Coordinates of C-alpha atoms (C1' of nucleotides) in Angstrom, one line a residue:
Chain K
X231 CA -10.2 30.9 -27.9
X232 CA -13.8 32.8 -27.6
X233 CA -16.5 33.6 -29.8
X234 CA -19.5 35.3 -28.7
X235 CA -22.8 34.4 -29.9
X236 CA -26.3 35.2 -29.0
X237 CA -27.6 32.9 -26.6
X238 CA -31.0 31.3 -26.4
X239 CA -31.9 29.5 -23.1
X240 CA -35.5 28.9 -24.4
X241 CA -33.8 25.7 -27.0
X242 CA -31.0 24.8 -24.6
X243 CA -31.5 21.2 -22.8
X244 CA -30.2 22.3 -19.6
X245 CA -31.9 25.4 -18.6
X246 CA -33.9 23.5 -16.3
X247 CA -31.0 22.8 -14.2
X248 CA -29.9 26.1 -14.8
X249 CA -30.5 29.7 -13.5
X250 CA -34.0 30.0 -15.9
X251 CA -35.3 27.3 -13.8
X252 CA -38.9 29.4 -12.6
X253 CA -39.4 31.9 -15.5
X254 CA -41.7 32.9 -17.5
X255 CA -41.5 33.8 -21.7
X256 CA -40.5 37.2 -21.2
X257 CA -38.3 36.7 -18.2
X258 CA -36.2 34.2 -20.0
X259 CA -36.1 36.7 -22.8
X260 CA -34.3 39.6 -20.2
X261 CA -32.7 36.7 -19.0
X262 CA -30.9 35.3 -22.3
X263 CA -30.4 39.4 -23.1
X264 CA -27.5 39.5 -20.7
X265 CA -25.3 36.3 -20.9
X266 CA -22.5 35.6 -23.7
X267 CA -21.3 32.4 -24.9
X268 CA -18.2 31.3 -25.0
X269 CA -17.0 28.3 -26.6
X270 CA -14.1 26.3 -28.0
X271 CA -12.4 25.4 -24.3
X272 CA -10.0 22.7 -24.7
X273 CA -8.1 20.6 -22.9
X274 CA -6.3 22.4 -20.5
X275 CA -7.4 25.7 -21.0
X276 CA -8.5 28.1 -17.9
X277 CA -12.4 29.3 -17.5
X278 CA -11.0 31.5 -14.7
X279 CA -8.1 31.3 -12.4
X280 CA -7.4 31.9 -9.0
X281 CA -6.8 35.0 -8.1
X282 CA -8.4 36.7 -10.8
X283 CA -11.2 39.6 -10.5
X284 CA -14.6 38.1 -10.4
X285 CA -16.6 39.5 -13.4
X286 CA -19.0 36.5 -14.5
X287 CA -21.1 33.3 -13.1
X288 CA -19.8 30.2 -15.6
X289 CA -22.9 27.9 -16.6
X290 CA -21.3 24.8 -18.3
X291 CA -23.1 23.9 -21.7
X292 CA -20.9 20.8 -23.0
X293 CA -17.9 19.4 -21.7
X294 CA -16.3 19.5 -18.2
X295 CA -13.5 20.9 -16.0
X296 CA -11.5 20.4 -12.7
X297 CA -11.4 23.3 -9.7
X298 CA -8.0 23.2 -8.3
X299 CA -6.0 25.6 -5.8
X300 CA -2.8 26.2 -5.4
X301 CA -1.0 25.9 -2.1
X302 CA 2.1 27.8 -0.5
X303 CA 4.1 25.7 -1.8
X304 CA 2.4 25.1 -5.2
X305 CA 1.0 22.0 -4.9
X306 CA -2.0 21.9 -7.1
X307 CA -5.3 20.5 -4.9
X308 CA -8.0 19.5 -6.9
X309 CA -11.3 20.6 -5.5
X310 CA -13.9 18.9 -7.8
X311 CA -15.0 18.1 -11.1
X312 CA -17.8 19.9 -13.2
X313 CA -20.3 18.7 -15.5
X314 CA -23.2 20.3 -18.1
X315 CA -25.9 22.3 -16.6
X316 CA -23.5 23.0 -13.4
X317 CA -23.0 26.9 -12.0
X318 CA -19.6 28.2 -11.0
X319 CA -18.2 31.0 -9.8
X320 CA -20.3 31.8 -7.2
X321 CA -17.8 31.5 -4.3
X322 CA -16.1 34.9 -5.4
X323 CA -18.9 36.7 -5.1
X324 CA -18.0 38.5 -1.9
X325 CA -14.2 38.4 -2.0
X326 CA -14.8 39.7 -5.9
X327 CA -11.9 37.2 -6.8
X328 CA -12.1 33.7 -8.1
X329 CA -10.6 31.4 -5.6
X330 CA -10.1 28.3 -7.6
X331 CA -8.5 28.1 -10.9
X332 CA -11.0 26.1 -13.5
X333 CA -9.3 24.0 -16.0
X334 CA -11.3 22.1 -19.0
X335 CA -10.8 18.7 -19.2
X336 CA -12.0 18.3 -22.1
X337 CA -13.8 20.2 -25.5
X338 CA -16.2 22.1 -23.7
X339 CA -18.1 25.1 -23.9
X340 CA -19.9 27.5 -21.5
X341 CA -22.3 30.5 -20.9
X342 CA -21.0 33.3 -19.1
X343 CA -23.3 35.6 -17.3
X344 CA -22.1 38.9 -16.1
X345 CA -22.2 39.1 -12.2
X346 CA -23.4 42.9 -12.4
X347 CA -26.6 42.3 -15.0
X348 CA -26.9 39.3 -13.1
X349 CA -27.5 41.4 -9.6
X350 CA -29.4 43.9 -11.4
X351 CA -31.8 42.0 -13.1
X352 CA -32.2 39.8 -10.4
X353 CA -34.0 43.0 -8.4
X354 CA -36.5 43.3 -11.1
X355 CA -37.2 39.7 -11.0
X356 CA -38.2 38.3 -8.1
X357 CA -38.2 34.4 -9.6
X358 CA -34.7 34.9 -10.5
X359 CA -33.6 36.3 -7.2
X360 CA -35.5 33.3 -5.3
X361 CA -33.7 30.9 -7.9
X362 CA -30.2 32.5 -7.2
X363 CA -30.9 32.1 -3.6
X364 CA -31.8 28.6 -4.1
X365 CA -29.1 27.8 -6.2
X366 CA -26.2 28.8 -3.9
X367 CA -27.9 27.4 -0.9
X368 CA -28.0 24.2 -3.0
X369 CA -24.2 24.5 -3.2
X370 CA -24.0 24.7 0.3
X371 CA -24.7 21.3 1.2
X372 CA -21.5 19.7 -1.2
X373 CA -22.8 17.0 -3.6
X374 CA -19.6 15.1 -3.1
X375 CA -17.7 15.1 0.6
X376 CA -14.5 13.0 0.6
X377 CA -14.5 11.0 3.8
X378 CA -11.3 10.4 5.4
X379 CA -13.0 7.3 7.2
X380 CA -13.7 6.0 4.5
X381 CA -11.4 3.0 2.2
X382 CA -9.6 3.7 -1.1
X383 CA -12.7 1.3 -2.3
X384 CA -15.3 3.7 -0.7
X385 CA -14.2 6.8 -1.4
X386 CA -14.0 5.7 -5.5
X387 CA -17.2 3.4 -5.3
X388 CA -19.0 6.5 -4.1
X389 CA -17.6 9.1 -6.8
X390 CA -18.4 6.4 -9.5
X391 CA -21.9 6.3 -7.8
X392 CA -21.7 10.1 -7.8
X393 CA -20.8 10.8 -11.8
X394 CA -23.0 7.8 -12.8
X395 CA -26.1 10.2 -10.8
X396 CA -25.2 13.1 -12.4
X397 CA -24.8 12.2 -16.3
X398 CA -28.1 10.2 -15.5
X399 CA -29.9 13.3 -14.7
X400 CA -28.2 14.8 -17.5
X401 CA -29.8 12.1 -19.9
X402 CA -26.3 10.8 -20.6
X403 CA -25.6 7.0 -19.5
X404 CA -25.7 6.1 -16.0
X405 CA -23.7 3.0 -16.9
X406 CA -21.4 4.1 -19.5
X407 CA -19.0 7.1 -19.7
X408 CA -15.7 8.6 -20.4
X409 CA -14.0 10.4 -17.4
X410 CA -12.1 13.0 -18.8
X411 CA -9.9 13.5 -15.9
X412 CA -7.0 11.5 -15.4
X413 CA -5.8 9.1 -12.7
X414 CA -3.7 11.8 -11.0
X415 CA -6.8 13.6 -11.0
X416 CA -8.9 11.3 -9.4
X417 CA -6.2 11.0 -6.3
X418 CA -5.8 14.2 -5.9
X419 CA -9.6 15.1 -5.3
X420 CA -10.4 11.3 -3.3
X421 CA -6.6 11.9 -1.3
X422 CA -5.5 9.1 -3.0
X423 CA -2.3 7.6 -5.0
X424 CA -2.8 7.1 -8.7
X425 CA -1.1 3.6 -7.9
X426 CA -4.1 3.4 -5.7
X427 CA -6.7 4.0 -8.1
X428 CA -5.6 1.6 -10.9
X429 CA -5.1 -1.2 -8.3
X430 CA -8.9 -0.6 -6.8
X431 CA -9.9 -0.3 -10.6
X432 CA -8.6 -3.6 -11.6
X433 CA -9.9 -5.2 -8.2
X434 CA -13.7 -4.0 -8.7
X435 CA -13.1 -5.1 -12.2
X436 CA -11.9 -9.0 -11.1
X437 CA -15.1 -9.1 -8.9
X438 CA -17.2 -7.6 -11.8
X439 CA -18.5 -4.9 -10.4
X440 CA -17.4 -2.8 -13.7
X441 CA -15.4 -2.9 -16.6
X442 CA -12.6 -1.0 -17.0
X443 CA -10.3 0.3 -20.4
X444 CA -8.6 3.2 -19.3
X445 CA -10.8 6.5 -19.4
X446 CA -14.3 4.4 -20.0
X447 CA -15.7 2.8 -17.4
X448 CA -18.8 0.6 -17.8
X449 CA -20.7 -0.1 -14.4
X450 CA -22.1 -4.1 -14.0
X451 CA -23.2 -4.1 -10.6
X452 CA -24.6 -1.0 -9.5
X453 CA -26.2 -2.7 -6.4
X454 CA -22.9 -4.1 -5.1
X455 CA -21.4 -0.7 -6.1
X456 CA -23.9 1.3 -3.7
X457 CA -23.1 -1.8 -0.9
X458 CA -19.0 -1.1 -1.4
X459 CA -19.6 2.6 -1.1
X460 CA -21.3 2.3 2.6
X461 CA -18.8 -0.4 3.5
Chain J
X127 CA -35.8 26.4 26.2
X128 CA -36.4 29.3 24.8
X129 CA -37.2 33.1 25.7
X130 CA -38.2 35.9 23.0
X131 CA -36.9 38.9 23.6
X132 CA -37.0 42.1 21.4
X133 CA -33.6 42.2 19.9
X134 CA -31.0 45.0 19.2
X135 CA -28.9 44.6 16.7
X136 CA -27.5 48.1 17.3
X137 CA -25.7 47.3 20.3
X138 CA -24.5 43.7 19.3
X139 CA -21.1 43.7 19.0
X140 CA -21.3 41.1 16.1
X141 CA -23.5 42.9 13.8
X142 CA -20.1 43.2 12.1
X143 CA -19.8 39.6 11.4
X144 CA -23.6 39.5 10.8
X145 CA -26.1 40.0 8.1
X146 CA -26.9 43.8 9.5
X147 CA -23.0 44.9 7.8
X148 CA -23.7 47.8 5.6
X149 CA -27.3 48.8 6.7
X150 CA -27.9 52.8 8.1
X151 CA -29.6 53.0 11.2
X152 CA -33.5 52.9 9.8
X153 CA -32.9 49.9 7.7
X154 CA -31.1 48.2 10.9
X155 CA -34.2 48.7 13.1
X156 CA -36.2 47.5 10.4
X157 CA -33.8 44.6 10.0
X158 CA -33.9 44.3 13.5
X159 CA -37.8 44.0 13.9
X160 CA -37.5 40.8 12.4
X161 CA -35.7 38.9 14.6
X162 CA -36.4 36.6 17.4
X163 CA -33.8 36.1 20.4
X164 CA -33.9 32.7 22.1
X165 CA -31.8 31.8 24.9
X166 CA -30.9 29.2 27.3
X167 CA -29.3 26.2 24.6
X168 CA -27.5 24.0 27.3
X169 CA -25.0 21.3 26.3
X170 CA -26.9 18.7 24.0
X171 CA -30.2 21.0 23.0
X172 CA -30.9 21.2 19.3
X173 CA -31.0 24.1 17.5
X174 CA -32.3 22.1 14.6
X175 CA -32.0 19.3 13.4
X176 CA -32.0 17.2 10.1
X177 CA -34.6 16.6 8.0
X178 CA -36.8 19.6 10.0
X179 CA -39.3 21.9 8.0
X180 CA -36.9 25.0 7.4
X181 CA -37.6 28.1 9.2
X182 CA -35.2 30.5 10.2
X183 CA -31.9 31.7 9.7
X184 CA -29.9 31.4 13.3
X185 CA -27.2 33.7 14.2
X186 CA -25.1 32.7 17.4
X187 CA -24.4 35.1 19.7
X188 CA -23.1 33.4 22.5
X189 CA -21.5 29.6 23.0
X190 CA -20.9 27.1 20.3
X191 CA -22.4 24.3 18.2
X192 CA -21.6 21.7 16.6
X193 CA -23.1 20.2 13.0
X194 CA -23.9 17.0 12.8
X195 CA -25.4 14.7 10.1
X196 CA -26.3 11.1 10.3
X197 CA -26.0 8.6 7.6
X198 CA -28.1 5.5 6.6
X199 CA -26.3 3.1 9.2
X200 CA -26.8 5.7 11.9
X201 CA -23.2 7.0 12.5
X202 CA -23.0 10.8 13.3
X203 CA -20.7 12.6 11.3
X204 CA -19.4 15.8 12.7
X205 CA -19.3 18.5 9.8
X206 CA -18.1 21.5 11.6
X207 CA -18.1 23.8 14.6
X208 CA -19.5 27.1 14.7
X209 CA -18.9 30.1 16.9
X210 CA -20.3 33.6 17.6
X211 CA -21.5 35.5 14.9
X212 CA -21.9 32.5 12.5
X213 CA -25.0 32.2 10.4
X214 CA -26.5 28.6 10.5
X215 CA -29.3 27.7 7.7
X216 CA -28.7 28.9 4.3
X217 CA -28.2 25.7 3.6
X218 CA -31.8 24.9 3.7
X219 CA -33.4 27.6 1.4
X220 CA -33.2 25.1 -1.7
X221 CA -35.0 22.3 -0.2
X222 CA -36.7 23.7 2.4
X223 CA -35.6 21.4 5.5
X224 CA -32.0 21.6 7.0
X225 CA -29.7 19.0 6.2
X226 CA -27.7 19.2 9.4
X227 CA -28.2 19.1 13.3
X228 CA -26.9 21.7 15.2
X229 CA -26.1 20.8 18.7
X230 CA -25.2 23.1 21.7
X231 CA -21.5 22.2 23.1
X232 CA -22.7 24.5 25.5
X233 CA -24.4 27.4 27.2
X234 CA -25.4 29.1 24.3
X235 CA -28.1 31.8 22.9
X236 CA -28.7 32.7 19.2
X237 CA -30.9 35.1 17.2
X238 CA -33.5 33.5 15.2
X239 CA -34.3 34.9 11.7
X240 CA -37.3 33.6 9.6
X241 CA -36.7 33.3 6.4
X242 CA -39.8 34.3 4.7
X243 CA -39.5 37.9 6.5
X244 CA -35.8 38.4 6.0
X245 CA -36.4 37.3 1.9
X246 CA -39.1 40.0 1.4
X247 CA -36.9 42.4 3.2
X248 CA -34.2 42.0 1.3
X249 CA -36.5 42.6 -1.3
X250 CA -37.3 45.9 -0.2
X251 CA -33.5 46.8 1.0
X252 CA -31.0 46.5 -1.8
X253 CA -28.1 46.6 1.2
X254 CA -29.6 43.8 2.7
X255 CA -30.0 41.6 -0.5
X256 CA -26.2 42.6 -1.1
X257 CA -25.0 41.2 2.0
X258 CA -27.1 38.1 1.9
X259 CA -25.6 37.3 -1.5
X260 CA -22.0 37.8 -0.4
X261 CA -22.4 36.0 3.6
X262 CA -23.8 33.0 1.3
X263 CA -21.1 33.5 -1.1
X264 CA -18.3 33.2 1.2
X265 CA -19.6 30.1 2.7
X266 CA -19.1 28.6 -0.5
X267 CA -15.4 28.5 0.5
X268 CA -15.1 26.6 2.8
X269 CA -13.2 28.2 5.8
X270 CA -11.9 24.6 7.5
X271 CA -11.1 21.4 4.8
X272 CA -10.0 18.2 5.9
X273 CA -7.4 16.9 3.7
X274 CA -6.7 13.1 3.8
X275 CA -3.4 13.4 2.4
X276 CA -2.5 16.1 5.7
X277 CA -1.3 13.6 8.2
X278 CA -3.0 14.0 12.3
X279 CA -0.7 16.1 13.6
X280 CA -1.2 18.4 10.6
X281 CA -4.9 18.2 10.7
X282 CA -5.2 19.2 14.4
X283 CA -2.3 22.0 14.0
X284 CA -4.6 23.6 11.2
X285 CA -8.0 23.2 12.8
X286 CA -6.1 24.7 16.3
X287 CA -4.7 27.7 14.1
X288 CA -8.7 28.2 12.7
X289 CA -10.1 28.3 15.6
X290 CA -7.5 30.2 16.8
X291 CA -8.0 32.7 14.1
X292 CA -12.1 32.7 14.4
X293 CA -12.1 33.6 18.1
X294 CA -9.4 36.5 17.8
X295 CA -11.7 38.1 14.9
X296 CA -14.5 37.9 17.6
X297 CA -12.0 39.7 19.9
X298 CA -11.5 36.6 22.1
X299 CA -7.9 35.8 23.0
X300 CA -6.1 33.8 20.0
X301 CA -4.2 31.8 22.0
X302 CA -5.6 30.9 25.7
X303 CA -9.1 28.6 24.6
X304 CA -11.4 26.3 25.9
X305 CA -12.5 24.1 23.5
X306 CA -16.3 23.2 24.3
X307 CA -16.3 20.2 21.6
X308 CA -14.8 16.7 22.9
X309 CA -11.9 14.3 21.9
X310 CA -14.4 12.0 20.4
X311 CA -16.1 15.4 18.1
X312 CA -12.6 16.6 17.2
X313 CA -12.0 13.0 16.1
X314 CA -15.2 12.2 14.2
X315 CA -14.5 15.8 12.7
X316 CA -10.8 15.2 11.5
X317 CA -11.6 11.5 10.4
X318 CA -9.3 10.3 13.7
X319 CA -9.4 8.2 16.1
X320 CA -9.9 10.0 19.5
X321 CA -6.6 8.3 20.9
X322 CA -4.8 9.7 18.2
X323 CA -6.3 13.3 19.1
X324 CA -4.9 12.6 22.6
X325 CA -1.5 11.3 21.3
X326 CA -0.6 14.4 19.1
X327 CA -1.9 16.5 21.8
X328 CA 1.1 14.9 24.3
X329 CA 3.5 14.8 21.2
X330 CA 2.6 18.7 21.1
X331 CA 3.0 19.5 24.1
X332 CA 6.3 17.8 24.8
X333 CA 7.5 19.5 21.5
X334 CA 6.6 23.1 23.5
X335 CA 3.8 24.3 20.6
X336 CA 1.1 24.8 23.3
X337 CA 0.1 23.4 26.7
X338 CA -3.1 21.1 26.6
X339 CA -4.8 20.4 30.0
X340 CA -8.1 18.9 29.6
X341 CA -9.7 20.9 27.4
X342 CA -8.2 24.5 28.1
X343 CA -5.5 24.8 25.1
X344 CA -2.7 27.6 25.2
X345 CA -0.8 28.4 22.0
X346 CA 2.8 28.8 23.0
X347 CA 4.6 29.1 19.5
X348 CA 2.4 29.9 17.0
X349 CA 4.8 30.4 14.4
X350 CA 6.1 26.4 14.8
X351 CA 2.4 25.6 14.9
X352 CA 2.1 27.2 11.5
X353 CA 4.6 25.4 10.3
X354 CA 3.6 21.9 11.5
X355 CA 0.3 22.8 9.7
X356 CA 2.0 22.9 6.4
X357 CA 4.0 20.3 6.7
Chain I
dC103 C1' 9.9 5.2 -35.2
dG104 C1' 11.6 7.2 -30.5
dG105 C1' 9.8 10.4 -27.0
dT106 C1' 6.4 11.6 -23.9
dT107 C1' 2.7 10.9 -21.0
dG108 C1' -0.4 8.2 -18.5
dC109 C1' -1.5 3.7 -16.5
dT110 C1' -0.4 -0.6 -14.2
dT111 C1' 2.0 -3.8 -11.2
dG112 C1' 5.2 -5.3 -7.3
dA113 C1' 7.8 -5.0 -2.8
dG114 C1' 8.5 -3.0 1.5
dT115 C1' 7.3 0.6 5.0
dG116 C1' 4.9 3.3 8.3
dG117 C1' 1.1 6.2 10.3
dG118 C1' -3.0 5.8 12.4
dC119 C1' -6.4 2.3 13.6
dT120 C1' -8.3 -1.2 16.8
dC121 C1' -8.5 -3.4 21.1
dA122 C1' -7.7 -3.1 25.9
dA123 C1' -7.3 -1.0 30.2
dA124 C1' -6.1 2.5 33.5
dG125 C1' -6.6 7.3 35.0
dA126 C1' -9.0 11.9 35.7
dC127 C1' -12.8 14.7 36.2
dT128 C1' -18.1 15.6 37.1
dG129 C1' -22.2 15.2 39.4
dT130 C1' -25.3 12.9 42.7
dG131 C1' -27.0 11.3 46.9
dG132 C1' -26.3 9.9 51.5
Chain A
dC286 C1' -17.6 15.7 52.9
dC287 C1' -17.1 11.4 50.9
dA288 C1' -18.3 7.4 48.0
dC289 C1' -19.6 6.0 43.8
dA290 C1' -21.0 5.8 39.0
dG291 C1' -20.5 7.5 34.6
dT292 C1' -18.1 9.9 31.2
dC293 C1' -14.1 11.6 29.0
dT294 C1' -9.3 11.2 28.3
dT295 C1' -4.9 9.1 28.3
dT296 C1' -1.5 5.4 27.4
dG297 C1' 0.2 0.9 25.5
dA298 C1' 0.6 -3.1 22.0
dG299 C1' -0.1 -5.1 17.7
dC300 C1' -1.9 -4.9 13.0
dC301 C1' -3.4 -3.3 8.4
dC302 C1' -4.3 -0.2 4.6
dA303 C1' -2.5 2.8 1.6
dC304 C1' 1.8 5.1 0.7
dT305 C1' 6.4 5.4 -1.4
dC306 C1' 9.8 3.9 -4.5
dA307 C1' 10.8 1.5 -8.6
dA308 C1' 10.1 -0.4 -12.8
dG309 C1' 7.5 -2.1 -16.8
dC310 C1' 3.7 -1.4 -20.1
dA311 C1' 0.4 0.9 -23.3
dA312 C1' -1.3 4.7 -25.9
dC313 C1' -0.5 8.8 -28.4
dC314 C1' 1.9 11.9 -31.6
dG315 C1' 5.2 14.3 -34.0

DNA sequence: CGGTTGCTTGAGTGGGCTCAAAGACTGTGG
DNA sequence: CCACAGTCTTTGAGCCCACTCAAGCAACCG
């Protein structure tokens, strides 16, 4: 499922969203020394699950994946949906277990960074321990809060609004994508039915706010989007 | 407000549940010559609020607060309550202004921590620099989720067991409380209505769980709570 | 092809909301 | 000590959004 390969965050695209975000030449060099990459995640497959003993901070290179816990009585809760450039693993820092299992959604591909290199070479660079710090306080504030106030119509208006903004600053479409995760997906994170989601679909579609064909969504109407989102 | 005071970690009885955890007794007076005591937050003061120049980290050590943001039309949205020996602010190291208001729900006094002292200490004491890491870590899980699929009753059954839980770890008892936040916060927290709060507090208490009067709560059968909480 | 999975559409139900009003507690000033 | 205003909480009646249950449809794949 892995191969390992020597990693160079001076040519990747997404190192300024990344933890090299601040460094100099010869940081990023002692940097790039210490992380692996892993590739060839498909469909389905598990970055880390829950449970598991923390070893390594995930960056996400290409692809993305679903968070999801498990409850008492198995019911699978999906806890959000990561794209390129986007840090995980984090959270287990202190328990030193994962607490959410990570599941690819898709053909994807990701740095791993050992947690302990990570700590240690973060005390020899002071950049990379202010850019940890700001990361995870970044995290802090959730990009994406479902609102139980808020309509079936809100609560997917403002995730489409959310995924558009975040391929847009990943210099992918902010009007035209493929969400790889599926209906059932979707209701599980917004606390909704699938039935739910298709009907809302097909309504924003009759009043052109976007097309729809299954997985690929192409926003019209941005403007009325944003306006259906508040309510 | 607000009076300074010369603080002692040393003989708080929450430096367990604080950022001093771990540090021997030089590098907890050094820790502790950092800090700033205010007291004298009444019912309503701000400890900050949103969109303020970032400052300090805030630990409480006595009272309660409540987080608040406001959106574009001007409704307040609770985010979450916060009790002694909570660290408030970490959020703001990224951007540099907090994100959230934190209101007193009443009498209340906190240790004030600036940020740029406590970040080149941390520099200087690895212990220290641990600890931050894994306090900010394990905010990244969130202790309290609402869940719109959980229906009232089992919304208000888990957020009675969590605060439950958070004032027995701080020694209180874990089933006589006041709470200091109203029907309207609990609502605006939960996503309910504040009648609704009321209703499933009645439904509750004619059930036997727990005896409501006002605002003083007592936990009678836990172990049915528990259940209702699941669902 | 048939089997599987994911998506869409329809009909009926119910939990929690809204609107409305009454009741309980708190603080203030006479 | 009481009267009064203001705030918070409780209770009731009716309604609506999103759910559940059920079935049909579309895509994918051996």
């Amino acid at each position: 499922m892995t191969k390992r390969l020597k990693t160079e965050c001076t040519t990747c695209s997404l190192s300024e969203l990344c933890l090299p975000l601040g460094l100099n030449e010869n940081e990023l060099e002692q940097f790039s020394g210490i992380i692996v990459e892993k590739r060839n995640f498909h469909r389905g497959d598990y970055l880390f699950r829950e449970g598991q003993v923390f070893t390594n901070i995930a960056a996400i290179r290409a692809g993305s994946f679903k968070g999801i816990t498990t409850d008492i009585e198995g019911i699978e809760h999906v806890r959000g949906f990561y794209f390129p450039g986007e840090l995980l693993g984090f959270h287990a820092i202190h328990s030193q277990r994962y607490a959410i299992s990570l599941i690819a959604l898709e053909t994807s591909s990701v740095c791993m960074i050992p947690y302990p290199e990570l700590f240690r070479l973060s005390r020899e660079l002071p950049k990379l321990q202010e850019q940890l710090f700001s990361v995870m306080s970044q995290k802090l504030l959730p990009q994406f809060k479902v609102d139980p106030n808020n309509t079936a119509e809100q609560r997917i208006a403002r995730l489409l609004l959310n995924i558009s903004a975040r391929f847009k600053c990943r210099g992918y479409s902010a009007t035209e994508f493929r969400l790889s995760m599926s209906r059932e997906d979707i209701g599980h994170y917004l606390g909704l039915a699938t039935e739910t989601i298709s009907r809302i679909f097909k309504h924003l579609a009759d009043e052109g706010v976007l097309e729809v064909n299954r997985r690929d969504i192409t926003l019209k109407d941005m403007r009325r989007l944003q306006i259906l989102a508040c309510g």
